[in-house]
Amino acid sequence: MSVFMPVYNQETLISESIESVIDQTFTDWELIIGDDCSDDDTFAVALKYQKRFPNKIRLFRNDVNLGITGNCNEVLKRCTGTYVAYTAGDDLFMPDKLEKQVALMNSRPDCVLSFHDVEVFDSETKSTIRYWNTGKEGSKPVVGRAVDVAKALVLQGTGFMSALSVMVRRAAIPISGYDNRVPMASDWLMWIDICANSQGTVEFIADTLARYRKHSQSITYVTKEDVTDNMVTLGLVEARYFWLREMARCRRGREYYRQGVQLILENEPKAGRAQIWVGAKTYIWSWKSLGWWLFSWLKQVIPRS
């Protein structure tokens, strides 16, 4: 099986990530590391491990910086295993992650994708922030028929499925790979494509089998204000899957609503009100939308402090 690891400027963190793969109880793996022209010593650190484990670690460096999606495609096309497990140069596998996921997928030939709970921790303090699927802030996993999970992915996004936890059958991955029209958060569309085109199932392992590191350079922080990828993804879903159009339209309405609330909270009541109105026209008007729409007028007349 293949472990997929795109990296960029992670010289201080990548050693721990690589070692968490080396320390797996399951030993039949290959680690594919793609460095996207890091301007620090990420490649040099990874090269030391590649020289120690030349038959297990395959390392390459792009000639030019391709960005997140471009680099992911370069890593993906070098994966040769029956299964692909996803990680990055700053995250950590628990020692029995691969063993448990491979065992599950071997025992269920119709399973095209599996995922598990993940601990989110603070990089500086090492303290636990939350768990992805359990606890007060966790999201209930969605499992069952892959086509039903595709619907949930469109409506809910990837909130119930951490990319770090995902293992897929390589045969189920689209031949075209990640869509370059989604330059950063392209994994959402990838999971939708895999599930929407499968007659199989999606399974969940309740164990916490990986740790997601939260720090200032995490992709979560880098992309949280950029909604372009989300809107492009929804447009592509509508174009590809007629039966997912209603879910995509609902999600787009929710996205406009979310943007509107954020603008209102940032003291841009007029712009926020306009976004909420667009969201209501896109899908549905709710009492929450009405409440925020009225609150925006209040924010507009009350002088800013």
Tab-separated table of N, CA, C and O in Angstrom, residues 223-302:
chain	number	residue	atom	x	y	z
A	223	THR	N	-6.366	28.589	4.181
A	223	THR	CA	-7.478	28.642	3.235
A	223	THR	C	-8.815	29.008	3.865
A	223	THR	O	-9.804	29.104	3.158
A	224	LYS	N	-8.893	29.223	5.169
A	224	LYS	CA	-10.201	29.370	5.795
A	224	LYS	C	-10.967	30.606	5.315
A	224	LYS	O	-12.190	30.632	5.382
A	225	GLU	N	-10.290	31.633	4.824
A	225	GLU	CA	-10.987	32.816	4.354
A	225	GLU	C	-11.260	32.765	2.857
A	225	GLU	O	-11.932	33.632	2.319
A	226	ASP	N	-10.740	31.767	2.168
A	226	ASP	CA	-10.876	31.699	0.719
A	226	ASP	C	-12.014	30.754	0.364
A	226	ASP	O	-11.925	29.547	0.570
A	227	VAL	N	-13.117	31.317	-0.185
A	227	VAL	CA	-14.289	30.494	-0.504
A	227	VAL	C	-14.324	30.119	-1.980
A	227	VAL	O	-15.217	29.399	-2.405
A	228	THR	N	-13.349	30.607	-2.765
A	228	THR	CA	-13.362	30.343	-4.199
A	228	THR	C	-13.349	28.853	-4.497
A	228	THR	O	-14.123	28.352	-5.328
A	229	ASP	N	-12.467	28.096	-3.831
A	229	ASP	CA	-12.390	26.659	-4.052
A	229	ASP	C	-13.732	25.980	-3.792
A	229	ASP	O	-14.140	25.069	-4.524
A	230	ASN	N	-14.413	26.406	-2.738
A	230	ASN	CA	-15.711	25.809	-2.416
A	230	ASN	C	-16.716	26.020	-3.535
A	230	ASN	O	-17.436	25.094	-3.929
A	231	MET	N	-16.783	27.233	-4.039
A	231	MET	CA	-17.765	27.543	-5.076
A	231	MET	C	-17.429	26.829	-6.387
A	231	MET	O	-18.321	26.355	-7.103
A	232	VAL	N	-16.150	26.759	-6.716
A	232	VAL	CA	-15.738	26.038	-7.931
A	232	VAL	C	-16.096	24.566	-7.799
A	232	VAL	O	-16.619	23.941	-8.740
A	233	THR	N	-15.823	23.991	-6.626
A	233	THR	CA	-16.145	22.588	-6.391
A	233	THR	C	-17.634	22.329	-6.578
A	233	THR	O	-18.036	21.365	-7.246
A	234	LEU	N	-18.466	23.184	-6.014
A	234	LEU	CA	-19.914	22.994	-6.145
A	234	LEU	C	-20.362	23.110	-7.601
A	234	LEU	O	-21.239	22.361	-8.050
A	235	GLY	N	-19.750	24.022	-8.342
A	235	GLY	CA	-20.075	24.140	-9.763
A	235	GLY	C	-19.706	22.884	-10.535
A	235	GLY	O	-20.461	22.420	-11.404
A	236	LEU	N	-18.552	22.301	-10.227
A	236	LEU	CA	-18.120	21.087	-10.901
A	236	LEU	C	-19.010	19.901	-10.526
A	236	LEU	O	-19.315	19.051	-11.370
A	237	VAL	N	-19.431	19.853	-9.281
A	237	VAL	CA	-20.338	18.785	-8.855
A	237	VAL	C	-21.652	18.873	-9.611
A	237	VAL	O	-22.179	17.860	-10.106
A	238	GLU	N	-22.191	20.071	-9.742
A	238	GLU	CA	-23.449	20.244	-10.471
A	238	GLU	C	-23.312	19.836	-11.933
A	238	GLU	O	-24.233	19.252	-12.514
A	239	ALA	N	-22.159	20.133	-12.514
A	239	ALA	CA	-21.936	19.798	-13.922
A	239	ALA	C	-21.773	18.292	-14.129
A	239	ALA	O	-22.187	17.750	-15.158
A	240	ARG	N	-21.183	17.604	-13.165
A	240	ARG	CA	-20.874	16.185	-13.318
A	240	ARG	C	-22.010	15.257	-12.901
A	240	ARG	O	-22.176	14.175	-13.473
A	241	TYR	N	-22.755	15.668	-11.871
A	241	TYR	CA	-23.717	14.749	-11.259
A	241	TYR	C	-25.085	15.420	-11.129
A	241	TYR	O	-25.325	16.173	-10.179
A	242	PHE	N	-25.972	15.085	-12.033
A	242	PHE	CA	-27.316	15.670	-12.006
A	242	PHE	C	-28.011	15.384	-10.681
A	242	PHE	O	-28.698	16.242	-10.126
A	243	TRP	N	-27.802	14.172	-10.156
A	243	TRP	CA	-28.494	13.748	-8.940
A	243	TRP	C	-27.949	14.408	-7.680
A	243	TRP	O	-28.542	14.259	-6.600
A	244	LEU	N	-26.854	15.159	-7.809
A	244	LEU	CA	-26.303	15.890	-6.661
A	244	LEU	C	-26.566	17.398	-6.742
A	244	LEU	O	-26.113	18.147	-5.876
A	245	ARG	N	-27.292	17.819	-7.765
A	245	ARG	CA	-27.476	19.260	-7.961
A	245	ARG	C	-28.244	19.921	-6.821
A	245	ARG	O	-27.927	21.040	-6.411
A	246	GLU	N	-29.272	19.253	-6.315
A	246	GLU	CA	-30.054	19.847	-5.229
A	246	GLU	C	-29.192	20.032	-3.982
A	246	GLU	O	-29.257	21.069	-3.307
A	247	MET	N	-28.357	19.030	-3.673
A	247	MET	CA	-27.460	19.142	-2.521
A	247	MET	C	-26.440	20.266	-2.722
A	247	MET	O	-26.133	21.016	-1.801
A	248	ALA	N	-25.928	20.397	-3.955
A	248	ALA	CA	-24.951	21.445	-4.249
A	248	ALA	C	-25.587	22.827	-4.110
A	248	ALA	O	-24.964	23.758	-3.592
A	249	ARG	N	-26.833	22.954	-4.570
A	249	ARG	CA	-27.515	24.244	-4.468
A	249	ARG	C	-27.766	24.600	-3.008
A	249	ARG	O	-27.592	25.757	-2.591
A	250	CYS	N	-28.148	23.612	-2.216
A	250	CYS	CA	-28.352	23.838	-0.783
A	250	CYS	C	-27.051	24.273	-0.124
A	250	CYS	O	-27.025	25.227	0.659
A	251	ARG	N	-25.949	23.572	-0.440
A	251	ARG	CA	-24.657	23.918	0.156
A	251	ARG	C	-24.215	25.313	-0.259
A	251	ARG	O	-23.660	26.069	0.546
A	252	ARG	N	-24.469	25.689	-1.510
A	252	ARG	CA	-24.099	27.030	-1.966
A	252	ARG	C	-24.883	28.095	-1.191
A	252	ARG	O	-24.335	29.129	-0.791
A	253	GLY	N	-26.170	27.841	-0.964
A	253	GLY	CA	-26.965	28.777	-0.175
A	253	GLY	C	-26.424	28.929	1.231
A	253	GLY	O	-26.346	30.034	1.770
A	254	ARG	N	-26.025	27.804	1.831
A	254	ARG	CA	-25.438	27.852	3.173
A	254	ARG	C	-24.123	28.618	3.172
A	254	ARG	O	-23.803	29.317	4.137
A	255	GLU	N	-23.343	28.481	2.103
A	255	GLU	CA	-22.059	29.173	2.013
A	255	GLU	C	-22.270	30.680	1.939
A	255	GLU	O	-21.568	31.451	2.592
A	256	TYR	N	-23.245	31.116	1.143
A	256	TYR	CA	-23.561	32.537	1.077
A	256	TYR	C	-24.024	33.046	2.447
A	256	TYR	O	-23.656	34.152	2.870
A	257	TYR	N	-24.843	32.240	3.131
A	257	TYR	CA	-25.310	32.611	4.464
A	257	TYR	C	-24.135	32.764	5.419
A	257	TYR	O	-24.042	33.741	6.167
A	258	ARG	N	-23.205	31.795	5.394
A	258	ARG	CA	-22.022	31.841	6.265
A	258	ARG	C	-21.190	33.089	5.991
A	258	ARG	O	-20.738	33.770	6.914
A	259	GLN	N	-21.000	33.393	4.715
A	259	GLN	CA	-20.246	34.593	4.347
A	259	GLN	C	-20.941	35.844	4.859
A	259	GLN	O	-20.301	36.789	5.350
A	260	GLY	N	-22.279	35.863	4.741
A	260	GLY	CA	-23.038	37.028	5.194
A	260	GLY	C	-22.897	37.258	6.681
A	260	GLY	O	-22.670	38.385	7.137
A	261	VAL	N	-23.008	36.180	7.466
A	261	VAL	CA	-22.857	36.301	8.917
A	261	VAL	C	-21.456	36.803	9.268
A	261	VAL	O	-21.297	37.680	10.128
A	262	GLN	N	-20.451	36.280	8.592
A	262	GLN	CA	-19.078	36.698	8.864
A	262	GLN	C	-18.895	38.183	8.571
A	262	GLN	O	-18.270	38.915	9.350
A	263	LEU	N	-19.451	38.656	7.466
A	263	LEU	CA	-19.343	40.069	7.116
A	263	LEU	C	-20.045	40.950	8.141
A	263	LEU	O	-19.538	42.019	8.518
A	264	ILE	N	-21.203	40.512	8.621
A	264	ILE	CA	-21.927	41.287	9.634
A	264	ILE	C	-21.102	41.381	10.913
A	264	ILE	O	-20.970	42.451	11.512
A	265	LEU	N	-20.514	40.270	11.320
A	265	LEU	CA	-19.692	40.262	12.528
A	265	LEU	C	-18.431	41.111	12.364
A	265	LEU	O	-17.872	41.578	13.359
A	266	GLU	N	-17.998	41.288	11.127
A	266	GLU	CA	-16.825	42.118	10.845
A	266	GLU	C	-17.207	43.571	10.569
A	266	GLU	O	-16.435	44.329	9.992
A	267	ASN	N	-18.418	43.965	10.998
A	267	ASN	CA	-18.915	45.335	10.845
A	267	ASN	C	-19.052	45.769	9.391
A	267	ASN	O	-18.774	46.915	9.036
A	268	GLU	N	-19.487	44.836	8.558
A	268	GLU	CA	-19.839	45.136	7.165
A	268	GLU	C	-21.291	44.716	6.954
A	268	GLU	O	-21.588	43.811	6.177
A	269	PRO	N	-22.230	45.396	7.660
A	269	PRO	CA	-23.625	44.924	7.662
A	269	PRO	C	-24.293	44.973	6.290
A	269	PRO	O	-25.071	44.075	5.954
A	270	LYS	N	-23.998	45.976	5.503
A	270	LYS	CA	-24.641	46.081	4.189
A	270	LYS	C	-24.213	44.931	3.279
A	270	LYS	O	-25.044	44.280	2.634
A	271	ALA	N	-22.909	44.674	3.240
A	271	ALA	CA	-22.402	43.569	2.416
A	271	ALA	C	-22.902	42.231	2.947
A	271	ALA	O	-23.263	41.333	2.168
A	272	GLY	N	-22.932	42.092	4.278
A	272	GLY	CA	-23.407	40.847	4.876
A	272	GLY	C	-24.870	40.607	4.565
A	272	GLY	O	-25.275	39.469	4.259
A	273	ARG	N	-25.657	41.657	4.642
A	273	ARG	CA	-27.086	41.534	4.337
A	273	ARG	C	-27.301	41.100	2.888
A	273	ARG	O	-28.153	40.257	2.592
A	274	ALA	N	-26.489	41.635	2.003
A	274	ALA	CA	-26.599	41.265	0.586
A	274	ALA	C	-26.279	39.783	0.387
A	274	ALA	O	-26.955	39.083	-0.382
A	275	GLN	N	-25.242	39.271	1.090
A	275	GLN	CA	-24.873	37.868	0.958
A	275	GLN	C	-25.967	36.951	1.506
A	275	GLN	O	-26.266	35.899	0.929
A	276	ILE	N	-26.545	37.341	2.635
A	276	ILE	CA	-27.626	36.533	3.211
A	276	ILE	C	-28.815	36.485	2.262
A	276	ILE	O	-29.455	35.447	2.081
A	277	TRP	N	-29.113	37.603	1.611
A	277	TRP	CA	-30.218	37.652	0.653
A	277	TRP	C	-29.931	36.748	-0.553
A	277	TRP	O	-30.813	36.018	-1.020
A	278	VAL	N	-28.677	36.763	-1.008
A	278	VAL	CA	-28.301	35.877	-2.115
A	278	VAL	C	-28.445	34.422	-1.690
A	278	VAL	O	-28.942	33.577	-2.452
A	279	GLY	N	-28.022	34.119	-0.460
A	279	GLY	CA	-28.157	32.759	0.033
A	279	GLY	C	-29.601	32.311	0.105
A	279	GLY	O	-29.935	31.172	-0.244
A	280	ALA	N	-30.475	33.208	0.554
A	280	ALA	CA	-31.901	32.875	0.645
A	280	ALA	C	-32.488	32.622	-0.742
A	280	ALA	O	-33.303	31.714	-0.934
A	281	LYS	N	-32.087	33.419	-1.715
A	281	LYS	CA	-32.588	33.222	-3.078
A	281	LYS	C	-32.011	31.966	-3.714
A	281	LYS	O	-32.655	31.331	-4.552
A	282	THR	N	-30.795	31.615	-3.311
A	282	THR	CA	-30.155	30.428	-3.877
A	282	THR	C	-30.831	29.153	-3.419
A	282	THR	O	-31.036	28.221	-4.194
A	283	TYR	N	-31.206	29.111	-2.134
A	283	TYR	CA	-31.834	27.876	-1.671
A	283	TYR	C	-33.108	28.123	-0.865
A	283	TYR	O	-34.190	27.853	-1.321
A	284	ILE	N	-32.991	28.629	0.339
A	284	ILE	CA	-34.179	28.736	1.176
A	284	ILE	C	-33.989	29.861	2.203
A	284	ILE	O	-32.874	30.151	2.621
A	285	TRP	N	-35.087	30.482	2.581
A	285	TRP	CA	-35.082	31.516	3.619
A	285	TRP	C	-35.408	30.841	4.945
A	285	TRP	O	-36.391	30.113	5.054
A	286	SER	N	-34.578	31.060	5.964
A	286	SER	CA	-34.806	30.447	7.265
A	286	SER	C	-34.957	31.536	8.325
A	286	SER	O	-34.668	32.713	8.091
A	287	TRP	N	-35.394	31.119	9.508
A	287	TRP	CA	-35.509	32.066	10.608
A	287	TRP	C	-34.145	32.611	11.011
A	287	TRP	O	-34.027	33.771	11.407
A	288	LYS	N	-33.101	31.770	10.879
A	288	LYS	CA	-31.758	32.258	11.166
A	288	LYS	C	-31.364	33.344	10.183
A	288	LYS	O	-30.783	34.366	10.566
A	289	SER	N	-31.657	33.137	8.920
A	289	SER	CA	-31.348	34.145	7.902
A	289	SER	C	-32.073	35.443	8.205
A	289	SER	O	-31.490	36.533	8.129
A	290	LEU	N	-33.356	35.323	8.563
A	290	LEU	CA	-34.143	36.517	8.885
A	290	LEU	C	-33.556	37.232	10.091
A	290	LEU	O	-33.443	38.473	10.102
A	291	GLY	N	-33.161	36.462	11.119
A	291	GLY	CA	-32.595	37.073	12.312
A	291	GLY	C	-31.321	37.845	12.013
A	291	GLY	O	-31.144	38.984	12.476
A	292	TRP	N	-30.421	37.250	11.243
A	292	TRP	CA	-29.179	37.937	10.897
A	292	TRP	C	-29.427	39.111	9.965
A	292	TRP	O	-28.737	40.137	10.050
A	293	TRP	N	-30.403	38.991	9.081
A	293	TRP	CA	-30.746	40.088	8.169
A	293	TRP	C	-31.223	41.298	8.969
A	293	TRP	O	-30.810	42.434	8.726
A	294	LEU	N	-32.081	41.054	9.983
A	294	LEU	CA	-32.564	42.146	10.834
A	294	LEU	C	-31.434	42.703	11.699
A	294	LEU	O	-31.323	43.923	11.894
A	295	PHE	N	-30.576	41.810	12.206
A	295	PHE	CA	-29.460	42.249	13.039
A	295	PHE	C	-28.501	43.124	12.247
A	295	PHE	O	-27.889	44.048	12.796
A	296	SER	N	-28.365	42.863	10.938
A	296	SER	CA	-27.472	43.682	10.110
A	296	SER	C	-27.924	45.132	10.071
A	296	SER	O	-27.101	46.053	10.033
A	297	TRP	N	-29.252	45.358	10.080
A	297	TRP	CA	-29.760	46.733	10.105
A	297	TRP	C	-29.424	47.401	11.433
A	297	TRP	O	-29.073	48.589	11.473
A	298	LEU	N	-29.532	46.628	12.512
A	298	LEU	CA	-29.188	47.157	13.828
A	298	LEU	C	-27.720	47.543	13.876
A	298	LEU	O	-27.346	48.603	14.385
A	299	LYS	N	-26.863	46.669	13.331
A	299	LYS	CA	-25.427	46.963	13.290
A	299	LYS	C	-25.146	48.218	12.471
A	299	LYS	O	-24.194	48.959	12.746
A	300	GLN	N	-25.963	48.457	11.442
A	300	GLN	CA	-25.730	49.584	10.541
A	300	GLN	C	-26.061	50.916	11.207
A	300	GLN	O	-25.407	51.929	10.939
A	301	VAL	N	-27.068	50.921	12.090
A	301	VAL	CA	-27.475	52.186	12.704
A	301	VAL	C	-26.733	52.479	13.995
A	301	VAL	O	-26.697	53.621	14.451
A	302	ILE	N	-26.161	51.416	14.606
A	302	ILE	CA	-25.421	51.651	15.862
A	302	ILE	C	-23.990	52.042	15.514
A	302	ILE	O	-23.314	51.334	14.763
